[in-house]
Amino acid sequence: MRLLSLARRLYSARHFAFNHKIGYQHTLLFFALPESRLHFFGAFRQPFVRHCSTLPPKPPFFSSGNFTSYEIIDFDKCVDTLRERSHIDVREFVGIVQKASDFGSGDEAMLFLDECGFKPNQDLVFLVIWELRDQWKLSYFLFKWGEKCKCLHENTRCLMIWILGNHAKFSTAWSLIRDLLQMSTNIEQAVLIMIDRYAAANNAGKAIQTFQILEKFSMSPDQRTFLIFLNILCKHGYIEEAEEFMLINKKFFPLEIDGFNIILNGWCNIVVDIFESKRIWREMTKCCIEPNGTSYTHMISCFSKVRNLFDSLRLYDEMQKRGWIPGLEVYNALIYVLTCENCVKEALKIIDKLKHMGLRPDSSTYNLMICPLCESSKLHEARNILALMEEDNISSTIETYHAFLASASLEEAFEVLNIMRKTGVAPNRDTFLLVLDRFLKLKQPENAMKIWVEMRQYEVVPESAHYSLLVGGLLECRLFSKARELYAEMKSNGIDEPGLQKFLQSTGPRGQGDVSYPEHTKKGKLMKHGRHKVIRSEKGRR
């Protein structure tokens, strides 16, 4: 109640600004460092944390609701289980499969695998297909070999369908489902994977049609299958389609709280649309469906993400009054919004409350304080939170270092990268994307090139995103010769970006060095451009 009173005072002091849709693109979170490595914190001079637009979107800081019961096969978990129980040299066999692909005919390749010396078994076939998941032809060839040897694991067909769907080879995937039908095998799991891949390929219509196919095969989906289908659509952003489908089919699948919670989770946590979330909340009331603890968790999460402290605490209070016990997700959401609203002491009190309740705060709990503090340039307070994390024995991760790299100078960046190597948290592709983006935004291409050289020392192979970022940055800094050189290297590695080629062509012919030809109009006066090249503009020309 005291927190709610605090929120009322803040709410009366000023109006909250709501955003219709907020893409959660905050700078990466970071964790505590041991005391012996805190010396570089004080070295940072940049007071604010920059956002790196080149990095892929990250998941929300906190997620509400557990939808594992609505998930299809977790292939990562299957792979981990198989690796623990088997001691197979998968990499060696992957190399053999890649050699087999050099043969002219499929029969010769099959014979090569038969005589390679490896004894086929279900685990080997599954794990190697997983390793080759980015090369669908090779994985499909190995699948056929496993089928010939009768060494297909229970989930291997589903894995192959998933891989084919990833590469938009849906016709081939359907042929595998037809094989399952001929073997009188339950195809529900395989069809759900097809639905998931259609939705991932931005084809919601095909996903819905595929769900309806289950009825054609006399496999009437039950309520759980229906909820899995709704969750698949929402997970890939088709929340409106999922809601419409749920309402249209209410005669076959009665409206209940679980279905509404899936839709609510989509609006609250996937697209973070507070207005649609409120609409679904009202729709539940119209359908005489009372919200449960999961519903409140979703709504509190959404209000927190749009930094609405008053309604976050109001729903938290209402949730408790109705007998629903808040979980860690709710408290994490409250900690975040309190910190955003400069109520750091209250947020720390919630952490103490969690400890007394037996709910151990995790790294996310502290990160939800550190991130807004860093965004507000309150680095001293953020370091205090880091100290608390260290007291709770919460280790640093790659996000820890990313946050510091986002505001580091060149020397400090090298130091942080070196610490990452020593602590076993190796820099990855996103690490260097972040640092390259920082120096290019600061118009420091020479530092960006030094980081580019350093990236090779950490055995990080440049990808399309790295080349595109650096070439584009060099063009902005008018270093056209170096940009062309990197672009040539990029193409030699089999990577191309048509957009960059157009920019390079517009910078003038080769041999002109770092010269560009923008509009230069200065009433007929001689003007210097690039490396002291002189261009005379026409008098009075615009």
PDB file of C-alpha atoms in Angstrom, residues 183-315:
ATOM      1  CA  MET A 183       3.383 -45.756 -41.624  1.00  0.00           C
ATOM      2  CA  SER A 184       0.211 -45.048 -39.590  1.00  0.00           C
ATOM      3  CA  THR A 185       2.199 -42.724 -37.343  1.00  0.00           C
ATOM      4  CA  ASN A 186       0.656 -39.833 -35.458  1.00  0.00           C
ATOM      5  CA  ILE A 187       1.403 -36.734 -37.546  1.00  0.00           C
ATOM      6  CA  GLU A 188       0.142 -34.112 -35.090  1.00  0.00           C
ATOM      7  CA  GLN A 189       3.622 -33.124 -33.898  1.00  0.00           C
ATOM      8  CA  ALA A 190       4.933 -32.927 -37.466  1.00  0.00           C
ATOM      9  CA  VAL A 191       1.996 -30.785 -38.581  1.00  0.00           C
ATOM     10  CA  LEU A 192       2.522 -28.416 -35.648  1.00  0.00           C
ATOM     11  CA  ILE A 193       6.145 -28.026 -36.734  1.00  0.00           C
ATOM     12  CA  MET A 194       4.934 -27.166 -40.248  1.00  0.00           C
ATOM     13  CA  ILE A 195       2.576 -24.579 -38.753  1.00  0.00           C
ATOM     14  CA  ASP A 196       5.459 -23.085 -36.779  1.00  0.00           C
ATOM     15  CA  ARG A 197       7.695 -22.887 -39.862  1.00  0.00           C
ATOM     16  CA  TYR A 198       4.948 -21.339 -42.005  1.00  0.00           C
ATOM     17  CA  ALA A 199       4.397 -18.686 -39.340  1.00  0.00           C
ATOM     18  CA  ALA A 200       8.148 -18.099 -39.094  1.00  0.00           C
ATOM     19  CA  ALA A 201       8.189 -17.635 -42.887  1.00  0.00           C
ATOM     20  CA  ASN A 202       5.549 -14.857 -42.583  1.00  0.00           C
ATOM     21  CA  ASN A 203       2.759 -16.985 -44.019  1.00  0.00           C
ATOM     22  CA  ALA A 204      -0.023 -16.984 -41.439  1.00  0.00           C
ATOM     23  CA  GLY A 205      -2.604 -18.106 -44.034  1.00  0.00           C
ATOM     24  CA  LYS A 206      -0.697 -21.319 -44.720  1.00  0.00           C
ATOM     25  CA  ALA A 207      -0.228 -21.872 -41.000  1.00  0.00           C
ATOM     26  CA  ILE A 208      -3.987 -21.674 -40.398  1.00  0.00           C
ATOM     27  CA  GLN A 209      -4.740 -23.942 -43.380  1.00  0.00           C
ATOM     28  CA  THR A 210      -2.249 -26.484 -42.060  1.00  0.00           C
ATOM     29  CA  PHE A 211      -3.994 -26.566 -38.673  1.00  0.00           C
ATOM     30  CA  GLN A 212      -7.262 -27.289 -40.437  1.00  0.00           C
ATOM     31  CA  ILE A 213      -5.612 -30.235 -42.221  1.00  0.00           C
ATOM     32  CA  LEU A 214      -5.613 -32.134 -38.931  1.00  0.00           C
ATOM     33  CA  GLU A 215      -9.396 -32.513 -39.192  1.00  0.00           C
ATOM     34  CA  LYS A 216      -9.113 -33.821 -42.763  1.00  0.00           C
ATOM     35  CA  PHE A 217      -6.958 -36.666 -41.465  1.00  0.00           C
ATOM     36  CA  SER A 218      -9.593 -37.517 -38.853  1.00  0.00           C
ATOM     37  CA  MET A 219      -7.358 -36.118 -36.134  1.00  0.00           C
ATOM     38  CA  SER A 220      -9.601 -33.711 -34.294  1.00  0.00           C
ATOM     39  CA  PRO A 221      -7.252 -31.453 -32.333  1.00  0.00           C
ATOM     40  CA  ASP A 222      -7.907 -31.262 -28.606  1.00  0.00           C
ATOM     41  CA  GLN A 223      -7.855 -28.106 -26.480  1.00  0.00           C
ATOM     42  CA  ARG A 224      -4.140 -28.381 -25.767  1.00  0.00           C
ATOM     43  CA  THR A 225      -3.287 -28.659 -29.470  1.00  0.00           C
ATOM     44  CA  PHE A 226      -5.485 -25.643 -30.114  1.00  0.00           C
ATOM     45  CA  LEU A 227      -3.616 -23.640 -27.461  1.00  0.00           C
ATOM     46  CA  ILE A 228      -0.277 -24.676 -28.958  1.00  0.00           C
ATOM     47  CA  PHE A 229      -1.523 -23.399 -32.315  1.00  0.00           C
ATOM     48  CA  LEU A 230      -2.573 -20.055 -30.838  1.00  0.00           C
ATOM     49  CA  ASN A 231       0.774 -19.735 -29.093  1.00  0.00           C
ATOM     50  CA  ILE A 232       2.651 -20.402 -32.346  1.00  0.00           C
ATOM     51  CA  LEU A 233       0.758 -17.622 -34.127  1.00  0.00           C
ATOM     52  CA  CYS A 234       1.321 -15.155 -31.276  1.00  0.00           C
ATOM     53  CA  LYS A 235       4.989 -16.070 -30.914  1.00  0.00           C
ATOM     54  CA  HIS A 236       5.591 -15.033 -34.521  1.00  0.00           C
ATOM     55  CA  GLY A 237       3.589 -11.809 -34.203  1.00  0.00           C
ATOM     56  CA  TYR A 238       0.235 -12.929 -35.653  1.00  0.00           C
ATOM     57  CA  ILE A 239      -1.706 -11.967 -32.556  1.00  0.00           C
ATOM     58  CA  GLU A 240      -4.726 -10.489 -34.343  1.00  0.00           C
ATOM     59  CA  GLU A 241      -5.054 -13.638 -36.454  1.00  0.00           C
ATOM     60  CA  ALA A 242      -4.814 -15.812 -33.348  1.00  0.00           C
ATOM     61  CA  GLU A 243      -7.497 -13.810 -31.549  1.00  0.00           C
ATOM     62  CA  GLU A 244      -9.816 -13.881 -34.564  1.00  0.00           C
ATOM     63  CA  PHE A 245      -9.340 -17.623 -34.984  1.00  0.00           C
ATOM     64  CA  MET A 246     -10.043 -18.201 -31.281  1.00  0.00           C
ATOM     65  CA  LEU A 247     -13.297 -16.214 -31.403  1.00  0.00           C
ATOM     66  CA  ILE A 248     -14.485 -17.761 -34.673  1.00  0.00           C
ATOM     67  CA  ASN A 249     -13.945 -21.292 -33.368  1.00  0.00           C
ATOM     68  CA  LYS A 250     -15.446 -20.784 -29.911  1.00  0.00           C
ATOM     69  CA  LYS A 251     -18.139 -23.387 -30.693  1.00  0.00           C
ATOM     70  CA  PHE A 252     -15.477 -26.066 -31.146  1.00  0.00           C
ATOM     71  CA  PHE A 253     -13.002 -24.721 -28.595  1.00  0.00           C
ATOM     72  CA  PRO A 254     -14.864 -22.932 -25.783  1.00  0.00           C
ATOM     73  CA  LEU A 255     -13.411 -19.624 -24.643  1.00  0.00           C
ATOM     74  CA  GLU A 256     -11.392 -19.996 -21.467  1.00  0.00           C
ATOM     75  CA  ILE A 257      -8.746 -18.175 -19.490  1.00  0.00           C
ATOM     76  CA  ASP A 258      -5.782 -20.077 -21.009  1.00  0.00           C
ATOM     77  CA  GLY A 259      -6.613 -18.971 -24.550  1.00  0.00           C
ATOM     78  CA  PHE A 260      -7.081 -15.347 -23.493  1.00  0.00           C
ATOM     79  CA  ASN A 261      -3.809 -15.447 -21.565  1.00  0.00           C
ATOM     80  CA  ILE A 262      -1.957 -16.527 -24.722  1.00  0.00           C
ATOM     81  CA  ILE A 263      -3.441 -13.580 -26.628  1.00  0.00           C
ATOM     82  CA  LEU A 264      -2.755 -11.274 -23.681  1.00  0.00           C
ATOM     83  CA  ASN A 265       0.858 -12.442 -23.541  1.00  0.00           C
ATOM     84  CA  GLY A 266       1.211 -11.613 -27.224  1.00  0.00           C
ATOM     85  CA  TRP A 267       0.077  -8.011 -26.780  1.00  0.00           C
ATOM     86  CA  CYS A 268       1.854  -7.535 -23.440  1.00  0.00           C
ATOM     87  CA  ASN A 269       5.225  -9.171 -24.030  1.00  0.00           C
ATOM     88  CA  ILE A 270       5.732  -9.787 -27.736  1.00  0.00           C
ATOM     89  CA  VAL A 271       4.687  -6.452 -29.243  1.00  0.00           C
ATOM     90  CA  VAL A 272       4.190  -4.508 -25.974  1.00  0.00           C
ATOM     91  CA  ASP A 273       0.979  -2.761 -27.023  1.00  0.00           C
ATOM     92  CA  ILE A 274      -0.693  -1.368 -23.908  1.00  0.00           C
ATOM     93  CA  PHE A 275      -3.884  -0.316 -25.684  1.00  0.00           C
ATOM     94  CA  GLU A 276      -4.514  -3.764 -27.174  1.00  0.00           C
ATOM     95  CA  SER A 277      -3.642  -5.348 -23.837  1.00  0.00           C
ATOM     96  CA  LYS A 278      -6.305  -3.246 -22.106  1.00  0.00           C
ATOM     97  CA  ARG A 279      -8.792  -4.169 -24.822  1.00  0.00           C
ATOM     98  CA  ILE A 280      -8.202  -7.904 -24.269  1.00  0.00           C
ATOM     99  CA  TRP A 281      -8.567  -7.349 -20.518  1.00  0.00           C
ATOM    100  CA  ARG A 282     -11.984  -5.783 -21.121  1.00  0.00           C
ATOM    101  CA  GLU A 283     -12.907  -8.526 -23.594  1.00  0.00           C
ATOM    102  CA  MET A 284     -12.275 -11.132 -20.907  1.00  0.00           C
ATOM    103  CA  THR A 285     -14.753  -9.350 -18.649  1.00  0.00           C
ATOM    104  CA  LYS A 286     -17.378  -9.280 -21.437  1.00  0.00           C
ATOM    105  CA  CYS A 287     -16.974 -13.039 -21.838  1.00  0.00           C
ATOM    106  CA  CYS A 288     -17.403 -13.510 -18.060  1.00  0.00           C
ATOM    107  CA  ILE A 289     -13.847 -14.832 -17.721  1.00  0.00           C
ATOM    108  CA  GLU A 290     -12.078 -13.786 -14.540  1.00  0.00           C
ATOM    109  CA  PRO A 291      -8.334 -13.030 -14.844  1.00  0.00           C
ATOM    110  CA  ASN A 292      -5.985 -15.293 -12.942  1.00  0.00           C
ATOM    111  CA  GLY A 293      -2.447 -14.840 -11.645  1.00  0.00           C
ATOM    112  CA  THR A 294      -0.943 -15.292 -15.124  1.00  0.00           C
ATOM    113  CA  SER A 295      -3.236 -12.579 -16.502  1.00  0.00           C
ATOM    114  CA  TYR A 296      -2.139 -10.117 -13.819  1.00  0.00           C
ATOM    115  CA  THR A 297       1.512 -11.019 -14.414  1.00  0.00           C
ATOM    116  CA  HIS A 298       1.187 -10.223 -18.125  1.00  0.00           C
ATOM    117  CA  MET A 299      -0.516  -6.880 -17.500  1.00  0.00           C
ATOM    118  CA  ILE A 300       1.917  -5.768 -14.796  1.00  0.00           C
ATOM    119  CA  SER A 301       4.755  -6.707 -17.133  1.00  0.00           C
ATOM    120  CA  CYS A 302       3.263  -4.584 -19.924  1.00  0.00           C
ATOM    121  CA  PHE A 303       2.601  -1.546 -17.711  1.00  0.00           C
ATOM    122  CA  SER A 304       6.140  -1.785 -16.394  1.00  0.00           C
ATOM    123  CA  LYS A 305       7.668  -1.892 -19.884  1.00  0.00           C
ATOM    124  CA  VAL A 306       5.887   1.322 -20.833  1.00  0.00           C
ATOM    125  CA  ARG A 307       7.074   2.779 -17.505  1.00  0.00           C
ATOM    126  CA  ASN A 308       3.621   3.222 -16.020  1.00  0.00           C
ATOM    127  CA  LEU A 309       4.373   2.992 -12.305  1.00  0.00           C
ATOM    128  CA  PHE A 310       0.897   3.854 -11.059  1.00  0.00           C
ATOM    129  CA  ASP A 311      -0.980   1.114 -12.937  1.00  0.00           C
ATOM    130  CA  SER A 312       1.786  -1.429 -12.309  1.00  0.00           C
ATOM    131  CA  LEU A 313       1.439  -0.984  -8.544  1.00  0.00           C
ATOM    132  CA  ARG A 314      -2.359  -0.726  -8.750  1.00  0.00           C
ATOM    133  CA  LEU A 315      -2.620  -4.124 -10.464  1.00  0.00           C
TER     134      LEU A 315
END
